[in-house]
């Protein structure tokens, strides 16, 4: 192989590697955010802490619910906030109603604030894990089961956190508005 052929092969390998990295960057970034809680990304857990891991320190969890204007749903939490002990399992239910005369699927985009609390906020059950389909005029209760990881008490950077806000925004599934919201979410991190 001559010098020019080796150079061409090296450039082609570099281009192929960069294209592959471009396609892998979104899933890799999503995985990074879920593992670290970066930019308010919550964690998903299968189990809650045991009773001996529940701390005396309390934290207030507030709830925010929004609906994109292209989705003709009402969507709100049953309560605006709950106070739980750190490590204690909490529960909240949201009520969604399809106000249209057509079946409509929605997808929720979510995060927590302050953003630094994301790695400590765990959901064990959430409607947000799946796309939701509501038939015409159907109302549905959508539960969320969560806890704040007891390791938050070991992080001195979290001593000032007395409340966490869990926010949801519902969008029509497979819509341009949802794609734009997801793009904005990933670009803001």
C-alpha atoms as an extended CHARMM CRD file, in Angstrom:
* protein
*
       189  EXT
         1         1  UNK       CA              0.0000000000        0.0000000000        0.0000000000  PROA      1               0.0000000000
         2         2  UNK       CA              1.4380000000        3.3660000000       -0.9700000000  PROA      2               0.0000000000
         3         3  UNK       CA              1.4680000000        6.5140000000        1.1850000000  PROA      3               0.0000000000
         4         4  UNK       CA             -1.5870000000        8.0820000000       -0.5180000000  PROA      4               0.0000000000
         5         5  UNK       CA             -3.6810000000        4.9330000000       -0.0680000000  PROA      5               0.0000000000
         6         6  UNK       CA             -2.7960000000        4.7740000000        3.6330000000  PROA      6               0.0000000000
         7         7  UNK       CA             -3.7410000000        8.4410000000        4.0620000000  PROA      7               0.0000000000
         8         8  UNK       CA             -7.0540000000        7.9110000000        2.2410000000  PROA      8               0.0000000000
         9         9  UNK       CA             -7.8400000000        4.8630000000        4.3820000000  PROA      9               0.0000000000
        10        10  UNK       CA             -7.0360000000        6.7810000000        7.5830000000  PROA      10              0.0000000000
        11        11  UNK       CA             -9.2800000000        9.6960000000        6.5300000000  PROA      11              0.0000000000
        12        12  UNK       CA            -12.1330000000        7.3250000000        5.6050000000  PROA      12              0.0000000000
        13        13  UNK       CA            -11.8270000000        5.5550000000        8.9750000000  PROA      13              0.0000000000
        14        14  UNK       CA            -11.8660000000        8.9200000000       10.7640000000  PROA      14              0.0000000000
        15        15  UNK       CA            -14.9810000000       10.0430000000        8.8530000000  PROA      15              0.0000000000
        16        16  UNK       CA            -16.7360000000        6.7160000000        9.5190000000  PROA      16              0.0000000000
        17        17  UNK       CA            -15.8620000000        6.9790000000       13.2180000000  PROA      17              0.0000000000
        18        18  UNK       CA            -17.2100000000       10.5400000000       13.4230000000  PROA      18              0.0000000000
        19        19  UNK       CA            -20.4680000000        9.5630000000       11.6770000000  PROA      19              0.0000000000
        20        20  UNK       CA            -20.8730000000        6.6250000000       14.0650000000  PROA      20              0.0000000000
        21        21  UNK       CA            -20.2180000000        8.8770000000       17.0550000000  PROA      21              0.0000000000
        22        22  UNK       CA            -22.7830000000       11.3840000000       15.7790000000  PROA      22              0.0000000000
        23        23  UNK       CA            -25.4630000000        8.6760000000       15.6610000000  PROA      23              0.0000000000
        24        24  UNK       CA            -24.4650000000        7.3010000000       19.0760000000  PROA      24              0.0000000000
        25        25  UNK       CA            -24.2080000000       10.6880000000       20.8200000000  PROA      25              0.0000000000
        26        26  UNK       CA            -27.9060000000       11.1450000000       21.6700000000  PROA      26              0.0000000000
        27        27  UNK       CA            -28.3830000000        7.6890000000       23.2630000000  PROA      27              0.0000000000
        28        28  UNK       CA            -25.0270000000        7.9750000000       25.0440000000  PROA      28              0.0000000000
        29        29  UNK       CA            -25.8990000000       11.4620000000       26.3270000000  PROA      29              0.0000000000
        30        30  UNK       CA            -29.3120000000       10.2310000000       27.4920000000  PROA      30              0.0000000000
        31        31  UNK       CA            -27.6320000000        7.3630000000       29.3520000000  PROA      31              0.0000000000
        32        32  UNK       CA            -25.1420000000        9.8020000000       30.9250000000  PROA      32              0.0000000000
        33        33  UNK       CA            -27.9870000000       12.0600000000       32.1340000000  PROA      33              0.0000000000
        34        34  UNK       CA            -29.9410000000        9.1520000000       33.5900000000  PROA      34              0.0000000000
        35        35  UNK       CA            -26.9180000000        7.7820000000       35.4260000000  PROA      35              0.0000000000
        36        36  UNK       CA            -25.7080000000       11.1090000000       36.8270000000  PROA      36              0.0000000000
        37        37  UNK       CA            -28.9790000000       13.0520000000       37.1890000000  PROA      37              0.0000000000
        38        38  UNK       CA            -27.4180000000       15.7780000000       35.0440000000  PROA      38              0.0000000000
        39        39  UNK       CA            -29.7530000000       18.7180000000       34.3020000000  PROA      39              0.0000000000
        40        40  UNK       CA            -32.5510000000       17.4250000000       36.5120000000  PROA      40              0.0000000000
        41        41  UNK       CA            -32.8940000000       14.0140000000       34.9070000000  PROA      41              0.0000000000
        42        42  UNK       CA            -34.5860000000       11.7360000000       37.4340000000  PROA      42              0.0000000000
        43        43  UNK       CA            -33.5430000000        8.1940000000       38.2210000000  PROA      43              0.0000000000
        44        44  UNK       CA            -35.6070000000        5.0450000000       37.6930000000  PROA      44              0.0000000000
        45        45  UNK       CA            -35.5390000000        2.3550000000       40.3840000000  PROA      45              0.0000000000
        46        46  UNK       CA            -37.2380000000       -0.9800000000       40.8570000000  PROA      46              0.0000000000
        47        47  UNK       CA            -37.2690000000       -0.8390000000       44.6400000000  PROA      47              0.0000000000
        48        48  UNK       CA            -37.4570000000        1.7700000000       47.3850000000  PROA      48              0.0000000000
        49        49  UNK       CA            -35.0900000000        2.0310000000       50.3580000000  PROA      49              0.0000000000
        50        50  UNK       CA            -35.7910000000       -0.1740000000       53.3530000000  PROA      50              0.0000000000
        51        51  UNK       CA            -37.3510000000        1.2160000000       56.5350000000  PROA      51              0.0000000000
        52        52  UNK       CA            -33.9680000000        1.4570000000       58.2540000000  PROA      52              0.0000000000
        53        53  UNK       CA            -32.7900000000        3.8120000000       55.4600000000  PROA      53              0.0000000000
        54        54  UNK       CA            -35.5710000000        6.3670000000       56.0540000000  PROA      54              0.0000000000
        55        55  UNK       CA            -34.0910000000        9.5270000000       57.5810000000  PROA      55              0.0000000000
        56        56  UNK       CA            -35.6400000000       12.0640000000       59.9440000000  PROA      56              0.0000000000
        57        57  UNK       CA            -34.8660000000       14.8570000000       57.4670000000  PROA      57              0.0000000000
        58        58  UNK       CA            -37.9720000000       15.9360000000       55.5720000000  PROA      58              0.0000000000
        59        59  UNK       CA            -38.1980000000       17.2910000000       52.0630000000  PROA      59              0.0000000000
        60        60  UNK       CA            -41.1460000000       18.8550000000       50.2550000000  PROA      60              0.0000000000
        61        61  UNK       CA            -41.8380000000       17.6310000000       46.7350000000  PROA      61              0.0000000000
        62        62  UNK       CA            -43.8380000000       20.0680000000       44.6220000000  PROA      62              0.0000000000
        63        63  UNK       CA            -45.5860000000       19.1470000000       41.3800000000  PROA      63              0.0000000000
        64        64  UNK       CA            -45.9630000000       21.0850000000       38.1600000000  PROA      64              0.0000000000
        65        65  UNK       CA            -48.0740000000       19.9830000000       35.1900000000  PROA      65              0.0000000000
        66        66  UNK       CA            -48.2380000000       21.5760000000       31.7480000000  PROA      66              0.0000000000
        67        67  UNK       CA            -49.8490000000       20.5900000000       28.4760000000  PROA      67              0.0000000000
        68        68  UNK       CA            -48.6730000000       21.6670000000       25.0450000000  PROA      68              0.0000000000
        69        69  UNK       CA            -51.2600000000       23.7860000000       23.2210000000  PROA      69              0.0000000000
        70        70  UNK       CA            -51.4930000000       21.1720000000       20.4350000000  PROA      70              0.0000000000
        71        71  UNK       CA            -52.7190000000       18.5350000000       22.8910000000  PROA      71              0.0000000000
        72        72  UNK       CA            -56.3440000000       19.0860000000       23.8700000000  PROA      72              0.0000000000
        73        73  UNK       CA            -55.9790000000       17.5690000000       27.3330000000  PROA      73              0.0000000000
        74        74  UNK       CA            -56.3640000000       18.8910000000       30.8380000000  PROA      74              0.0000000000
        75        75  UNK       CA            -53.5850000000       17.6500000000       33.0920000000  PROA      75              0.0000000000
        76        76  UNK       CA            -52.9810000000       18.4720000000       36.7550000000  PROA      76              0.0000000000
        77        77  UNK       CA            -51.7200000000       16.9340000000       39.9890000000  PROA      77              0.0000000000
        78        78  UNK       CA            -54.1880000000       15.8990000000       42.7080000000  PROA      78              0.0000000000
        79        79  UNK       CA            -52.0040000000       17.8110000000       45.2080000000  PROA      79              0.0000000000
        80        80  UNK       CA            -49.5770000000       20.6570000000       44.6190000000  PROA      80              0.0000000000
        81        81  UNK       CA            -47.0330000000       19.2450000000       47.0780000000  PROA      81              0.0000000000
        82        82  UNK       CA            -46.3020000000       16.4900000000       49.5770000000  PROA      82              0.0000000000
        83        83  UNK       CA            -43.7560000000       16.3290000000       52.3650000000  PROA      83              0.0000000000
        84        84  UNK       CA            -41.8880000000       13.0610000000       52.8780000000  PROA      84              0.0000000000
        85        85  UNK       CA            -38.9440000000       11.8760000000       54.8950000000  PROA      85              0.0000000000
        86        86  UNK       CA            -35.8380000000       11.2530000000       52.8340000000  PROA      86              0.0000000000
        87        87  UNK       CA            -35.8680000000        7.5860000000       51.8310000000  PROA      87              0.0000000000
        88        88  UNK       CA            -39.6300000000        7.2870000000       52.3840000000  PROA      88              0.0000000000
        89        89  UNK       CA            -41.7220000000        6.2710000000       49.4140000000  PROA      89              0.0000000000
        90        90  UNK       CA            -44.0540000000        9.0410000000       48.2340000000  PROA      90              0.0000000000
        91        91  UNK       CA            -47.1320000000        8.8990000000       46.0410000000  PROA      91              0.0000000000
        92        92  UNK       CA            -48.9010000000       11.4390000000       43.8590000000  PROA      92              0.0000000000
        93        93  UNK       CA            -51.5470000000       11.0590000000       41.2170000000  PROA      93              0.0000000000
        94        94  UNK       CA            -52.1120000000       13.2800000000       38.2160000000  PROA      94              0.0000000000
        95        95  UNK       CA            -55.4400000000       13.5070000000       36.4410000000  PROA      95              0.0000000000
        96        96  UNK       CA            -55.4840000000       13.7520000000       32.6560000000  PROA      96              0.0000000000
        97        97  UNK       CA            -58.5610000000       14.2030000000       30.5100000000  PROA      97              0.0000000000
        98        98  UNK       CA            -58.8600000000       14.1350000000       26.7460000000  PROA      98              0.0000000000
        99        99  UNK       CA            -61.1550000000       17.0490000000       25.9100000000  PROA      99              0.0000000000
       100       100  UNK       CA            -61.3190000000       16.1930000000       22.2010000000  PROA      100             0.0000000000
       101       101  UNK       CA            -63.6560000000       13.9270000000       20.2560000000  PROA      101             0.0000000000
       102       102  UNK       CA            -60.7560000000       11.8210000000       18.9110000000  PROA      102             0.0000000000
       103       103  UNK       CA            -58.4630000000        9.3110000000       20.6160000000  PROA      103             0.0000000000
       104       104  UNK       CA            -55.1260000000       11.0040000000       21.3060000000  PROA      104             0.0000000000
       105       105  UNK       CA            -51.7810000000        9.6540000000       22.5270000000  PROA      105             0.0000000000
       106       106  UNK       CA            -49.5500000000       11.8170000000       24.6820000000  PROA      106             0.0000000000
       107       107  UNK       CA            -45.9780000000       11.6050000000       25.9100000000  PROA      107             0.0000000000
       108       108  UNK       CA            -44.6540000000       13.3760000000       28.9940000000  PROA      108             0.0000000000
       109       109  UNK       CA            -41.2970000000       15.1240000000       29.2050000000  PROA      109             0.0000000000
       110       110  UNK       CA            -40.1060000000       15.5530000000       32.7960000000  PROA      110             0.0000000000
       111       111  UNK       CA            -37.3550000000       16.8150000000       35.0590000000  PROA      111             0.0000000000
       112       112  UNK       CA            -36.7530000000       18.0730000000       38.5790000000  PROA      112             0.0000000000
       113       113  UNK       CA            -35.4700000000       21.3280000000       39.9930000000  PROA      113             0.0000000000
       114       114  UNK       CA            -33.1380000000       22.2160000000       41.4530000000  PROA      114             0.0000000000
       115       115  UNK       CA            -31.2630000000       20.4410000000       38.6950000000  PROA      115             0.0000000000
       116       116  UNK       CA            -28.6400000000       19.1440000000       41.1160000000  PROA      116             0.0000000000
       117       117  UNK       CA            -31.3450000000       17.0520000000       42.8430000000  PROA      117             0.0000000000
       118       118  UNK       CA            -31.9450000000       14.8810000000       39.7600000000  PROA      118             0.0000000000
       119       119  UNK       CA            -29.5050000000       12.1710000000       40.7410000000  PROA      119             0.0000000000
       120       120  UNK       CA            -31.2500000000       11.7420000000       44.1070000000  PROA      120             0.0000000000
       121       121  UNK       CA            -34.8630000000       11.7170000000       42.8920000000  PROA      121             0.0000000000
       122       122  UNK       CA            -35.9820000000        8.1670000000       42.0500000000  PROA      122             0.0000000000
       123       123  UNK       CA            -39.2360000000        7.0560000000       40.4530000000  PROA      123             0.0000000000
       124       124  UNK       CA            -40.3330000000        3.4520000000       40.9650000000  PROA      124             0.0000000000
       125       125  UNK       CA            -43.6130000000        3.8190000000       39.0810000000  PROA      125             0.0000000000
       126       126  UNK       CA            -44.6150000000        6.5320000000       36.6140000000  PROA      126             0.0000000000
       127       127  UNK       CA            -47.0430000000        7.1050000000       33.7730000000  PROA      127             0.0000000000
       128       128  UNK       CA            -44.1700000000        8.9070000000       32.0720000000  PROA      128             0.0000000000
       129       129  UNK       CA            -42.3940000000        5.6390000000       31.2870000000  PROA      129             0.0000000000
       130       130  UNK       CA            -44.8930000000        4.9400000000       28.4800000000  PROA      130             0.0000000000
       131       131  UNK       CA            -46.9580000000        6.7640000000       25.8930000000  PROA      131             0.0000000000
       132       132  UNK       CA            -50.5280000000        7.3560000000       27.1440000000  PROA      132             0.0000000000
       133       133  UNK       CA            -53.6420000000        6.8950000000       24.9920000000  PROA      133             0.0000000000
       134       134  UNK       CA            -56.8770000000        8.5940000000       26.0190000000  PROA      134             0.0000000000
       135       135  UNK       CA            -60.1010000000        7.9210000000       24.1360000000  PROA      135             0.0000000000
       136       136  UNK       CA            -62.5370000000       10.8120000000       23.4680000000  PROA      136             0.0000000000
       137       137  UNK       CA            -63.5360000000       12.5310000000       26.7460000000  PROA      137             0.0000000000
       138       138  UNK       CA            -61.7210000000        9.8500000000       28.7880000000  PROA      138             0.0000000000
       139       139  UNK       CA            -60.2320000000       10.8610000000       32.1370000000  PROA      139             0.0000000000
       140       140  UNK       CA            -57.4390000000        8.8590000000       33.7240000000  PROA      140             0.0000000000
       141       141  UNK       CA            -55.5580000000        8.9060000000       37.0150000000  PROA      141             0.0000000000
       142       142  UNK       CA            -51.8250000000        8.6940000000       36.4240000000  PROA      142             0.0000000000
       143       143  UNK       CA            -49.8260000000        7.6880000000       39.5140000000  PROA      143             0.0000000000
       144       144  UNK       CA            -46.2060000000        8.3950000000       40.3570000000  PROA      144             0.0000000000
       145       145  UNK       CA            -44.3790000000        6.5490000000       43.1280000000  PROA      145             0.0000000000
       146       146  UNK       CA            -41.0580000000        8.0910000000       44.1250000000  PROA      146             0.0000000000
       147       147  UNK       CA            -38.4670000000        8.5640000000       46.8540000000  PROA      147             0.0000000000
       148       148  UNK       CA            -35.5080000000       10.8160000000       47.5470000000  PROA      148             0.0000000000
       149       149  UNK       CA            -32.3320000000        8.7450000000       47.8770000000  PROA      149             0.0000000000
       150       150  UNK       CA            -30.9510000000        8.7480000000       51.4350000000  PROA      150             0.0000000000
       151       151  UNK       CA            -27.4490000000        9.3930000000       50.0460000000  PROA      151             0.0000000000
       152       152  UNK       CA            -28.5800000000       13.0050000000       49.5210000000  PROA      152             0.0000000000
       153       153  UNK       CA            -27.7480000000       13.5070000000       53.2180000000  PROA      153             0.0000000000
       154       154  UNK       CA            -24.0860000000       12.6630000000       52.5380000000  PROA      154             0.0000000000
       155       155  UNK       CA            -23.7500000000       15.3440000000       49.8460000000  PROA      155             0.0000000000
       156       156  UNK       CA            -22.8940000000       18.6950000000       51.4910000000  PROA      156             0.0000000000
       157       157  UNK       CA            -23.8090000000       20.4110000000       48.2110000000  PROA      157             0.0000000000
       158       158  UNK       CA            -27.4270000000       19.3370000000       48.8580000000  PROA      158             0.0000000000
       159       159  UNK       CA            -27.7580000000       20.7250000000       52.4120000000  PROA      159             0.0000000000
       160       160  UNK       CA            -29.6340000000       23.7800000000       51.0960000000  PROA      160             0.0000000000
       161       161  UNK       CA            -32.2740000000       21.7130000000       49.2760000000  PROA      161             0.0000000000
       162       162  UNK       CA            -35.5150000000       21.7800000000       51.2710000000  PROA      162             0.0000000000
       163       163  UNK       CA            -37.8600000000       21.1990000000       48.3240000000  PROA      163             0.0000000000
       164       164  UNK       CA            -37.7520000000       19.5530000000       44.9160000000  PROA      164             0.0000000000
       165       165  UNK       CA            -40.1520000000       20.3490000000       42.0740000000  PROA      165             0.0000000000
       166       166  UNK       CA            -41.1220000000       17.5270000000       39.7290000000  PROA      166             0.0000000000
       167       167  UNK       CA            -42.3420000000       18.9760000000       36.4360000000  PROA      167             0.0000000000
       168       168  UNK       CA            -44.1880000000       17.2730000000       33.6050000000  PROA      168             0.0000000000
       169       169  UNK       CA            -45.1080000000       18.6500000000       30.1930000000  PROA      169             0.0000000000
       170       170  UNK       CA            -47.4110000000       16.5370000000       28.0460000000  PROA      170             0.0000000000
       171       171  UNK       CA            -47.1240000000       16.6400000000       24.2600000000  PROA      171             0.0000000000
       172       172  UNK       CA            -49.0420000000       14.9250000000       21.5140000000  PROA      172             0.0000000000
       173       173  UNK       CA            -47.1130000000       11.7230000000       20.7930000000  PROA      173             0.0000000000
       174       174  UNK       CA            -45.0700000000       11.5920000000       17.5890000000  PROA      174             0.0000000000
       175       175  UNK       CA            -45.5030000000       15.3280000000       17.0250000000  PROA      175             0.0000000000
       176       176  UNK       CA            -43.1530000000       18.0530000000       15.9050000000  PROA      176             0.0000000000
       177       177  UNK       CA            -43.7830000000       19.8820000000       19.2080000000  PROA      177             0.0000000000
       178       178  UNK       CA            -42.5900000000       16.8190000000       21.1620000000  PROA      178             0.0000000000
       179       179  UNK       CA            -39.5060000000       16.4850000000       18.9620000000  PROA      179             0.0000000000
       180       180  UNK       CA            -38.7220000000       20.1900000000       19.4590000000  PROA      180             0.0000000000
       181       181  UNK       CA            -39.2330000000       19.9370000000       23.2400000000  PROA      181             0.0000000000
       182       182  UNK       CA            -36.8900000000       16.9470000000       23.4380000000  PROA      182             0.0000000000
       183       183  UNK       CA            -34.3190000000       18.7100000000       21.2800000000  PROA      183             0.0000000000
       184       184  UNK       CA            -34.5110000000       21.8320000000       23.4330000000  PROA      184             0.0000000000
       185       185  UNK       CA            -34.2310000000       19.7140000000       26.5800000000  PROA      185             0.0000000000
       186       186  UNK       CA            -31.0980000000       17.9340000000       25.3600000000  PROA      186             0.0000000000
       187       187  UNK       CA            -29.5400000000       21.1270000000       23.9860000000  PROA      187             0.0000000000
       188       188  UNK       CA            -30.0850000000       23.0210000000       27.2550000000  PROA      188             0.0000000000
       189       189  UNK       CA            -27.9550000000       20.5950000000       29.2580000000  PROA      189             0.0000000000
